[in-house]
Amino acid sequence: MDKTQSQRIGELTPDALDALKAKTPSRIYLIEVTDGDTIHCLYLRRPDFDTLKAVSKVAKTDELESSRVLLANCRVAGSEAILQDGVLIVAAASAIGELITSAKATLKNV
């Protein structure tokens, strides 16, 4: 392997990604976690209400565990190592936070 090229763990081919999108009802998101010269790819679906409810319950007693629960329940493909390594979990959790806050609502007086 070229020293300028990173090893990509869990990355899907374009055909595999298209197949995953076809069988997954919600949008697919990719989190890339860089660890040295390795990039771990994790593909996620949007969390459903039950997942958010479970994460909220766990977060009351263990915030780090709630991140793992969220990642594990939303994962549809990609690197298993992210769910096993605490440092990788924390890095991925910071990115998945953006997913949860990506939808915006406004209130208007009509």
Tab-separated table of N, CA, C and O in Angstrom:
chain	number	residue	atom	x	y	z
A	1	MET	N	0.839	-1.186	0.000
A	1	MET	CA	0.000	0.000	0.000
A	1	MET	C	0.878	1.241	0.000
A	1	MET	O	1.854	1.325	0.721
A	2	ASP	N	0.521	2.208	-0.779
A	2	ASP	CA	1.211	3.495	-0.868
A	2	ASP	C	1.088	4.215	0.471
A	2	ASP	O	0.034	4.220	1.094
A	3	LYS	N	2.173	4.858	0.939
A	3	LYS	CA	2.140	5.546	2.227
A	3	LYS	C	1.159	6.718	2.244
A	3	LYS	O	0.697	7.116	3.293
A	4	THR	N	0.843	7.272	1.081
A	4	THR	CA	-0.096	8.391	1.029
A	4	THR	C	-1.545	7.916	0.975
A	4	THR	O	-2.458	8.704	1.066
A	5	GLN	N	-1.756	6.602	0.834
A	5	GLN	CA	-3.102	6.056	0.728
A	5	GLN	C	-3.507	5.429	2.060
A	5	GLN	O	-2.773	4.647	2.643
A	6	SER	N	-4.698	5.776	2.526
A	6	SER	CA	-5.203	5.236	3.778
A	6	SER	C	-5.942	3.931	3.530
A	6	SER	O	-6.553	3.732	2.487
A	7	GLN	N	-5.897	3.056	4.515
A	7	GLN	CA	-6.681	1.833	4.464
A	7	GLN	C	-8.112	2.194	4.867
A	7	GLN	O	-8.335	2.866	5.874
A	8	ARG	N	-9.091	1.780	4.083
A	8	ARG	CA	-10.496	2.096	4.340
A	8	ARG	C	-11.214	0.812	4.759
A	8	ARG	O	-11.388	-0.085	3.966
A	9	ILE	N	-11.613	0.767	6.017
A	9	ILE	CA	-12.270	-0.408	6.586
A	9	ILE	C	-13.786	-0.219	6.499
A	9	ILE	O	-14.316	0.790	6.945
A	10	GLY	N	-14.467	-1.199	5.939
A	10	GLY	CA	-15.926	-1.176	5.896
A	10	GLY	C	-16.536	-0.380	4.766
A	10	GLY	O	-17.757	-0.242	4.693
A	11	GLU	N	-15.713	0.148	3.865
A	11	GLU	CA	-16.249	0.954	2.777
A	11	GLU	C	-16.988	0.072	1.777
A	11	GLU	O	-16.507	-0.993	1.390
A	12	LEU	N	-18.171	0.507	1.353
A	12	LEU	CA	-18.962	-0.222	0.376
A	12	LEU	C	-18.588	0.201	-1.040
A	12	LEU	O	-18.241	1.355	-1.276
A	13	THR	N	-18.715	-0.730	-1.951
A	13	THR	CA	-18.555	-0.391	-3.370
A	13	THR	C	-19.783	0.414	-3.790
A	13	THR	O	-20.825	0.362	-3.128
A	14	PRO	N	-19.700	1.145	-4.897
A	14	PRO	CA	-20.877	1.885	-5.365
A	14	PRO	C	-22.101	0.986	-5.589
A	14	PRO	O	-23.220	1.362	-5.246
A	15	ASP	N	-21.887	-0.228	-6.125
A	15	ASP	CA	-23.001	-1.153	-6.340
A	15	ASP	C	-23.605	-1.623	-5.022
A	15	ASP	O	-24.833	-1.716	-4.878
A	16	ALA	N	-22.756	-1.924	-4.047
A	16	ALA	CA	-23.251	-2.357	-2.737
A	16	ALA	C	-24.004	-1.223	-2.043
A	16	ALA	O	-25.021	-1.459	-1.383
A	17	LEU	N	-23.530	0.002	-2.201
A	17	LEU	CA	-24.212	1.149	-1.611
A	17	LEU	C	-25.584	1.355	-2.255
A	17	LEU	O	-26.575	1.602	-1.560
A	18	ASP	N	-25.659	1.216	-3.577
A	18	ASP	CA	-26.942	1.337	-4.266
A	18	ASP	C	-27.922	0.264	-3.792
A	18	ASP	O	-29.110	0.535	-3.575
A	19	ALA	N	-27.435	-0.961	-3.607
A	19	ALA	CA	-28.281	-2.059	-3.118
A	19	ALA	C	-28.773	-1.774	-1.701
A	19	ALA	O	-29.934	-2.023	-1.369
A	20	LEU	N	-27.894	-1.218	-0.859
A	20	LEU	CA	-28.270	-0.882	0.510
A	20	LEU	C	-29.332	0.213	0.521
A	20	LEU	O	-30.315	0.121	1.261
A	21	LYS	N	-29.153	1.217	-0.314
A	21	LYS	CA	-30.134	2.301	-0.405
A	21	LYS	C	-31.489	1.777	-0.870
A	21	LYS	O	-32.530	2.243	-0.408
A	22	ALA	N	-31.485	0.804	-1.771
A	22	ALA	CA	-32.728	0.250	-2.296
A	22	ALA	C	-33.513	-0.520	-1.236
A	22	ALA	O	-34.735	-0.536	-1.262
A	23	LYS	N	-32.816	-1.141	-0.283
A	23	LYS	CA	-33.519	-1.940	0.725
A	23	LYS	C	-33.717	-1.215	2.058
A	23	LYS	O	-34.373	-1.739	2.942
A	24	THR	N	-33.168	-0.027	2.209
A	24	THR	CA	-33.305	0.734	3.447
A	24	THR	C	-34.290	1.875	3.217
A	24	THR	O	-34.073	2.700	2.334
A	25	PRO	N	-35.384	1.917	4.001
A	25	PRO	CA	-36.423	2.914	3.748
A	25	PRO	C	-36.019	4.365	4.026
A	25	PRO	O	-36.571	5.279	3.441
A	26	SER	N	-35.075	4.588	4.909
A	26	SER	CA	-34.674	5.963	5.212
A	26	SER	C	-33.355	6.294	4.513
A	26	SER	O	-32.732	5.453	3.886
A	27	ARG	N	-32.947	7.531	4.642
A	27	ARG	CA	-31.679	7.967	4.052
A	27	ARG	C	-30.514	7.206	4.676
A	27	ARG	O	-30.575	6.781	5.818
A	28	ILE	N	-29.445	7.101	3.905
A	28	ILE	CA	-28.215	6.472	4.390
A	28	ILE	C	-27.173	7.570	4.561
A	28	ILE	O	-27.002	8.430	3.698
A	29	TYR	N	-26.468	7.527	5.688
A	29	TYR	CA	-25.413	8.493	5.988
A	29	TYR	C	-24.113	7.730	6.190
A	29	TYR	O	-24.117	6.583	6.607
A	30	LEU	N	-23.009	8.390	5.902
A	30	LEU	CA	-21.687	7.796	6.070
A	30	LEU	C	-20.907	8.610	7.089
A	30	LEU	O	-20.790	9.834	6.975
A	31	ILE	N	-20.385	7.915	8.090
A	31	ILE	CA	-19.443	8.523	9.035
A	31	ILE	C	-18.083	7.905	8.739
A	31	ILE	O	-17.953	6.687	8.652
A	32	GLU	N	-17.078	8.756	8.570
A	32	GLU	CA	-15.709	8.301	8.386
A	32	GLU	C	-14.906	8.711	9.610
A	32	GLU	O	-14.836	9.885	9.940
A	33	VAL	N	-14.325	7.725	10.282
A	33	VAL	CA	-13.516	7.971	11.471
A	33	VAL	C	-12.068	7.651	11.122
A	33	VAL	O	-11.757	6.512	10.767
A	34	THR	N	-11.203	8.650	11.211
A	34	THR	CA	-9.793	8.467	10.896
A	34	THR	C	-9.033	8.111	12.168
A	34	THR	O	-9.140	8.801	13.183
A	35	ASP	N	-8.287	7.022	12.082
A	35	ASP	CA	-7.467	6.551	13.202
A	35	ASP	C	-6.094	6.210	12.645
A	35	ASP	O	-5.896	5.136	12.070
A	36	GLY	N	-5.171	7.151	12.759
A	36	GLY	CA	-3.844	6.969	12.173
A	36	GLY	C	-3.960	6.958	10.661
A	36	GLY	O	-4.506	7.880	10.066
A	37	ASP	N	-3.490	5.878	10.034
A	37	ASP	CA	-3.580	5.781	8.576
A	37	ASP	C	-4.766	4.920	8.134
A	37	ASP	O	-4.848	4.488	6.997
A	38	THR	N	-5.699	4.682	9.046
A	38	THR	CA	-6.882	3.882	8.751
A	38	THR	C	-8.127	4.752	8.831
A	38	THR	O	-8.273	5.559	9.752
A	39	ILE	N	-9.021	4.581	7.876
A	39	ILE	CA	-10.312	5.269	7.900
A	39	ILE	C	-11.384	4.205	8.038
A	39	ILE	O	-11.479	3.291	7.203
A	40	HIS	N	-12.166	4.299	9.097
A	40	HIS	CA	-13.280	3.379	9.319
A	40	HIS	C	-14.541	4.028	8.771
A	40	HIS	O	-14.858	5.177	9.106
A	41	CYS	N	-15.258	3.296	7.916
A	41	CYS	CA	-16.489	3.783	7.300
A	41	CYS	C	-17.669	3.112	7.985
A	41	CYS	O	-17.708	1.889	8.124
A	42	LEU	N	-18.629	3.904	8.423
A	42	LEU	CA	-19.820	3.381	9.082
A	42	LEU	C	-21.041	3.985	8.404
A	42	LEU	O	-21.166	5.211	8.317
A	43	TYR	N	-21.922	3.136	7.918
A	43	TYR	CA	-23.131	3.573	7.229
A	43	TYR	C	-24.299	3.470	8.193
A	43	TYR	O	-24.494	2.433	8.839
A	44	LEU	N	-25.056	4.550	8.273
A	44	LEU	CA	-26.146	4.641	9.243
A	44	LEU	C	-27.455	5.024	8.568
A	44	LEU	O	-27.459	5.718	7.563
A	45	ARG	N	-28.542	4.611	9.186
A	45	ARG	CA	-29.860	5.092	8.808
A	45	ARG	C	-30.270	6.135	9.841
A	45	ARG	O	-29.670	6.232	10.916
A	46	ARG	N	-31.280	6.904	9.513
A	46	ARG	CA	-31.808	7.864	10.472
A	46	ARG	C	-32.421	7.131	11.654
A	46	ARG	O	-33.085	6.108	11.465
A	47	PRO	N	-32.219	7.612	12.867
A	47	PRO	CA	-32.812	6.913	14.016
A	47	PRO	C	-34.327	7.067	14.022
A	47	PRO	O	-34.854	8.133	13.721
A	48	ASP	N	-35.016	5.979	14.366
A	48	ASP	CA	-36.464	6.059	14.510
A	48	ASP	C	-36.796	6.491	15.948
A	48	ASP	O	-35.898	6.641	16.793
A	49	PHE	N	-38.060	6.694	16.219
A	49	PHE	CA	-38.467	7.201	17.524
A	49	PHE	C	-38.088	6.239	18.643
A	49	PHE	O	-37.607	6.658	19.701
A	50	ASP	N	-38.273	4.932	18.423
A	50	ASP	CA	-37.937	3.952	19.463
A	50	ASP	C	-36.452	3.970	19.796
A	50	ASP	O	-36.066	3.827	20.959
A	51	THR	N	-35.608	4.147	18.791
A	51	THR	CA	-34.165	4.237	19.031
A	51	THR	C	-33.835	5.480	19.838
A	51	THR	O	-33.077	5.414	20.814
A	52	LEU	N	-34.412	6.614	19.465
A	52	LEU	CA	-34.168	7.853	20.213
A	52	LEU	C	-34.656	7.738	21.652
A	52	LEU	O	-34.001	8.229	22.584
A	53	LYS	N	-35.767	7.070	21.847
A	53	LYS	CA	-36.310	6.867	23.190
A	53	LYS	C	-35.358	6.007	24.038
A	53	LYS	O	-35.072	6.327	25.193
A	54	ALA	N	-34.841	4.930	23.452
A	54	ALA	CA	-33.898	4.061	24.159
A	54	ALA	C	-32.607	4.807	24.489
A	54	ALA	O	-32.072	4.686	25.599
A	55	VAL	N	-32.113	5.581	23.543
A	55	VAL	CA	-30.890	6.352	23.754
A	55	VAL	C	-31.094	7.363	24.877
A	55	VAL	O	-30.237	7.523	25.750
A	56	SER	N	-32.223	8.021	24.883
A	56	SER	CA	-32.528	9.003	25.918
A	56	SER	C	-32.569	8.354	27.302
A	56	SER	O	-32.055	8.907	28.280
A	57	LYS	N	-33.154	7.176	27.376
A	57	LYS	CA	-33.242	6.457	28.657
A	57	LYS	C	-31.852	6.068	29.175
A	57	LYS	O	-31.532	6.269	30.345
A	58	VAL	N	-31.011	5.529	28.284
A	58	VAL	CA	-29.663	5.112	28.676
A	58	VAL	C	-28.808	6.326	29.033
A	58	VAL	O	-27.996	6.273	29.964
A	59	ALA	N	-29.000	7.437	28.330
A	59	ALA	CA	-28.189	8.642	28.542
A	59	ALA	C	-28.343	9.211	29.953
A	59	ALA	O	-27.448	9.892	30.446
A	60	LYS	N	-29.456	8.925	30.599
A	60	LYS	CA	-29.674	9.432	31.964
A	60	LYS	C	-28.660	8.878	32.947
A	60	LYS	O	-28.343	9.516	33.934
A	61	THR	N	-28.145	7.676	32.659
A	61	THR	CA	-27.183	7.073	33.579
A	61	THR	C	-25.792	6.887	32.976
A	61	THR	O	-24.812	6.782	33.709
A	62	ASP	N	-25.702	6.828	31.626
A	62	ASP	CA	-24.415	6.567	31.000
A	62	ASP	C	-24.385	7.181	29.595
A	62	ASP	O	-24.817	6.567	28.617
A	63	GLU	N	-23.848	8.379	29.509
A	63	GLU	CA	-23.845	9.108	28.238
A	63	GLU	C	-23.031	8.403	27.154
A	63	GLU	O	-23.433	8.359	25.996
A	64	LEU	N	-21.885	7.829	27.520
A	64	LEU	CA	-21.069	7.132	26.528
A	64	LEU	C	-21.768	5.882	26.005
A	64	LEU	O	-21.727	5.591	24.810
A	65	GLU	N	-22.408	5.161	26.887
A	65	GLU	CA	-23.145	3.971	26.456
A	65	GLU	C	-24.288	4.352	25.528
A	65	GLU	O	-24.594	3.636	24.576
A	66	SER	N	-24.902	5.496	25.780
A	66	SER	CA	-26.004	5.930	24.910
A	66	SER	C	-25.495	6.189	23.490
A	66	SER	O	-26.208	5.917	22.516
A	67	SER	N	-24.271	6.661	23.357
A	67	SER	CA	-23.681	6.867	22.028
A	67	SER	C	-23.507	5.536	21.316
A	67	SER	O	-23.801	5.407	20.122
A	68	ARG	N	-23.043	4.538	22.049
A	68	ARG	CA	-22.862	3.211	21.458
A	68	ARG	C	-24.207	2.612	21.054
A	68	ARG	O	-24.344	2.021	19.984
A	69	VAL	N	-25.225	2.792	21.883
A	69	VAL	CA	-26.563	2.288	21.575
A	69	VAL	C	-27.093	2.946	20.296
A	69	VAL	O	-27.650	2.275	19.419
A	70	LEU	N	-26.908	4.244	20.177
A	70	LEU	CA	-27.369	4.963	18.994
A	70	LEU	C	-26.650	4.465	17.738
A	70	LEU	O	-27.288	4.162	16.725
A	71	LEU	N	-25.343	4.358	17.807
A	71	LEU	CA	-24.571	3.895	16.652
A	71	LEU	C	-24.940	2.456	16.279
A	71	LEU	O	-25.131	2.143	15.107
A	72	ALA	N	-25.057	1.595	17.272
A	72	ALA	CA	-25.368	0.186	17.002
A	72	ALA	C	-26.756	0.018	16.392
A	72	ALA	O	-26.949	-0.806	15.496
A	73	ASN	N	-27.713	0.802	16.849
A	73	ASN	CA	-29.084	0.665	16.355
A	73	ASN	C	-29.294	1.320	14.997
A	73	ASN	O	-30.232	0.957	14.282
A	74	CYS	N	-28.462	2.267	14.640
A	74	CYS	CA	-28.600	2.951	13.348
A	74	CYS	C	-27.681	2.379	12.286
A	74	CYS	O	-27.848	2.666	11.104
A	75	ARG	N	-26.719	1.565	12.677
A	75	ARG	CA	-25.754	1.000	11.725
A	75	ARG	C	-26.453	0.058	10.754
A	75	ARG	O	-27.214	-0.805	11.160
A	76	VAL	N	-26.179	0.247	9.472
A	76	VAL	CA	-26.704	-0.658	8.453
A	76	VAL	C	-25.574	-1.372	7.704
A	76	VAL	O	-25.814	-2.372	7.043
A	77	ALA	N	-24.353	-0.874	7.815
A	77	ALA	CA	-23.187	-1.511	7.182
A	77	ALA	C	-21.931	-0.787	7.661
A	77	ALA	O	-22.003	0.261	8.296
A	78	GLY	N	-20.788	-1.383	7.326
A	78	GLY	CA	-19.520	-0.719	7.620
A	78	GLY	C	-18.716	-1.380	8.718
A	78	GLY	O	-19.007	-2.491	9.151
A	79	SER	N	-17.724	-0.666	9.174
A	79	SER	CA	-16.733	-1.162	10.122
A	79	SER	C	-17.339	-1.503	11.485
A	79	SER	O	-17.949	-0.652	12.131
A	80	GLU	N	-17.142	-2.742	11.898
A	80	GLU	CA	-17.566	-3.182	13.238
A	80	GLU	C	-16.639	-2.601	14.313
A	80	GLU	O	-17.044	-2.458	15.462
A	81	ALA	N	-15.418	-2.278	13.938
A	81	ALA	CA	-14.434	-1.805	14.905
A	81	ALA	C	-14.894	-0.539	15.616
A	81	ALA	O	-14.565	-0.313	16.779
A	82	ILE	N	-15.675	0.281	14.927
A	82	ILE	CA	-16.156	1.521	15.551
A	82	ILE	C	-16.992	1.213	16.782
A	82	ILE	O	-16.926	1.933	17.771
A	83	LEU	N	-17.758	0.135	16.749
A	83	LEU	CA	-18.621	-0.216	17.879
A	83	LEU	C	-17.865	-0.943	18.992
A	83	LEU	O	-18.418	-1.155	20.064
A	84	GLN	N	-16.613	-1.309	18.744
A	84	GLN	CA	-15.815	-2.055	19.722
A	84	GLN	C	-14.777	-1.188	20.442
A	84	GLN	O	-14.372	-1.516	21.545
A	85	ASP	N	-14.342	-0.123	19.807
A	85	ASP	CA	-13.241	0.703	20.310
A	85	ASP	C	-13.802	2.004	20.887
A	85	ASP	O	-14.449	2.771	20.177
A	86	GLY	N	-13.547	2.246	22.151
A	86	GLY	CA	-14.082	3.422	22.830
A	86	GLY	C	-13.720	4.744	22.166
A	86	GLY	O	-14.552	5.643	22.051
A	87	VAL	N	-12.491	4.887	21.721
A	87	VAL	CA	-12.046	6.123	21.076
A	87	VAL	C	-12.800	6.335	19.767
A	87	VAL	O	-13.232	7.444	19.449
A	88	LEU	N	-12.975	5.259	19.007
A	88	LEU	CA	-13.707	5.354	17.746
A	88	LEU	C	-15.189	5.658	17.981
A	88	LEU	O	-15.805	6.407	17.217
A	89	ILE	N	-15.759	5.094	19.034
A	89	ILE	CA	-17.162	5.375	19.379
A	89	ILE	C	-17.344	6.863	19.652
A	89	ILE	O	-18.281	7.493	19.157
A	90	VAL	N	-16.459	7.430	20.450
A	90	VAL	CA	-16.570	8.851	20.797
A	90	VAL	C	-16.450	9.722	19.547
A	90	VAL	O	-17.201	10.678	19.368
A	91	ALA	N	-15.513	9.381	18.666
A	91	ALA	CA	-15.343	10.156	17.435
A	91	ALA	C	-16.592	10.062	16.565
A	91	ALA	O	-17.086	11.071	16.049
A	92	ALA	N	-17.130	8.858	16.409
A	92	ALA	CA	-18.328	8.670	15.582
A	92	ALA	C	-19.541	9.336	16.224
A	92	ALA	O	-20.397	9.888	15.525
A	93	ALA	N	-19.618	9.312	17.545
A	93	ALA	CA	-20.755	9.915	18.250
A	93	ALA	C	-20.820	11.418	18.017
A	93	ALA	O	-21.920	11.986	17.926
A	94	SER	N	-19.676	12.064	17.895
A	94	SER	CA	-19.696	13.503	17.643
A	94	SER	C	-20.298	13.799	16.277
A	94	SER	O	-20.992	14.795	16.097
A	95	ALA	N	-20.061	12.916	15.316
A	95	ALA	CA	-20.633	13.105	13.982
A	95	ALA	C	-22.118	12.765	13.951
A	95	ALA	O	-22.898	13.445	13.281
A	96	ILE	N	-22.525	11.722	14.664
A	96	ILE	CA	-23.934	11.335	14.633
A	96	ILE	C	-24.806	12.372	15.337
A	96	ILE	O	-25.990	12.502	15.050
A	97	GLY	N	-24.198	13.155	16.216
A	97	GLY	CA	-24.935	14.255	16.848
A	97	GLY	C	-25.482	15.232	15.818
A	97	GLY	O	-26.573	15.771	15.969
A	98	GLU	N	-24.726	15.438	14.745
A	98	GLU	CA	-25.177	16.318	13.659
A	98	GLU	C	-26.407	15.741	12.965
A	98	GLU	O	-27.292	16.480	12.531
A	99	LEU	N	-26.468	14.423	12.866
A	99	LEU	CA	-27.616	13.771	12.236
A	99	LEU	C	-28.892	14.036	13.032
A	99	LEU	O	-29.935	14.344	12.465
A	100	ILE	N	-28.794	13.958	14.332
A	100	ILE	CA	-29.968	14.148	15.180
A	100	ILE	C	-30.460	15.585	15.124
A	100	ILE	O	-31.657	15.836	15.186
A	101	THR	N	-29.551	16.518	14.973
A	101	THR	CA	-29.945	17.930	14.947
A	101	THR	C	-30.078	18.484	13.535
A	101	THR	O	-30.207	19.693	13.352
A	102	SER	N	-30.068	17.613	12.522
A	102	SER	CA	-30.109	18.086	11.139
A	102	SER	C	-31.483	18.611	10.723
A	102	SER	O	-31.585	19.465	9.858
A	103	ALA	N	-32.537	18.104	11.329
A	103	ALA	CA	-33.875	18.597	10.997
A	103	ALA	C	-34.163	19.834	11.840
A	103	ALA	O	-33.845	19.896	13.017
A	104	LYS	N	-34.757	20.835	11.230
A	104	LYS	CA	-35.072	22.084	11.916
A	104	LYS	C	-36.566	22.337	11.838
A	104	LYS	O	-37.215	22.030	10.844
A	105	ALA	N	-37.111	22.903	12.881
A	105	ALA	CA	-38.535	23.253	12.923
A	105	ALA	C	-38.672	24.721	13.282
A	105	ALA	O	-37.824	25.275	13.979
A	106	THR	N	-39.717	25.333	12.787
A	106	THR	CA	-39.995	26.730	13.130
A	106	THR	C	-41.433	26.836	13.600
A	106	THR	O	-42.307	26.071	13.167
A	107	LEU	N	-41.673	27.772	14.442
A	107	LEU	CA	-43.005	28.046	14.953
A	107	LEU	C	-43.402	29.430	14.456
A	107	LEU	O	-42.631	30.381	14.602
A	108	LYS	N	-44.586	29.510	13.867
A	108	LYS	CA	-45.053	30.781	13.329
A	108	LYS	C	-46.420	31.109	13.903
A	108	LYS	O	-47.281	30.227	14.022
A	109	ASN	N	-46.586	32.350	14.229
A	109	ASN	CA	-47.893	32.841	14.670
A	109	ASN	C	-48.696	33.156	13.419
A	109	ASN	O	-48.299	33.981	12.612
A	110	VAL	N	-49.809	32.456	13.228
A	110	VAL	CA	-50.602	32.668	11.998
A	110	VAL	C	-51.970	33.252	12.272
A	110	VAL	O	-52.541	33.186	13.281
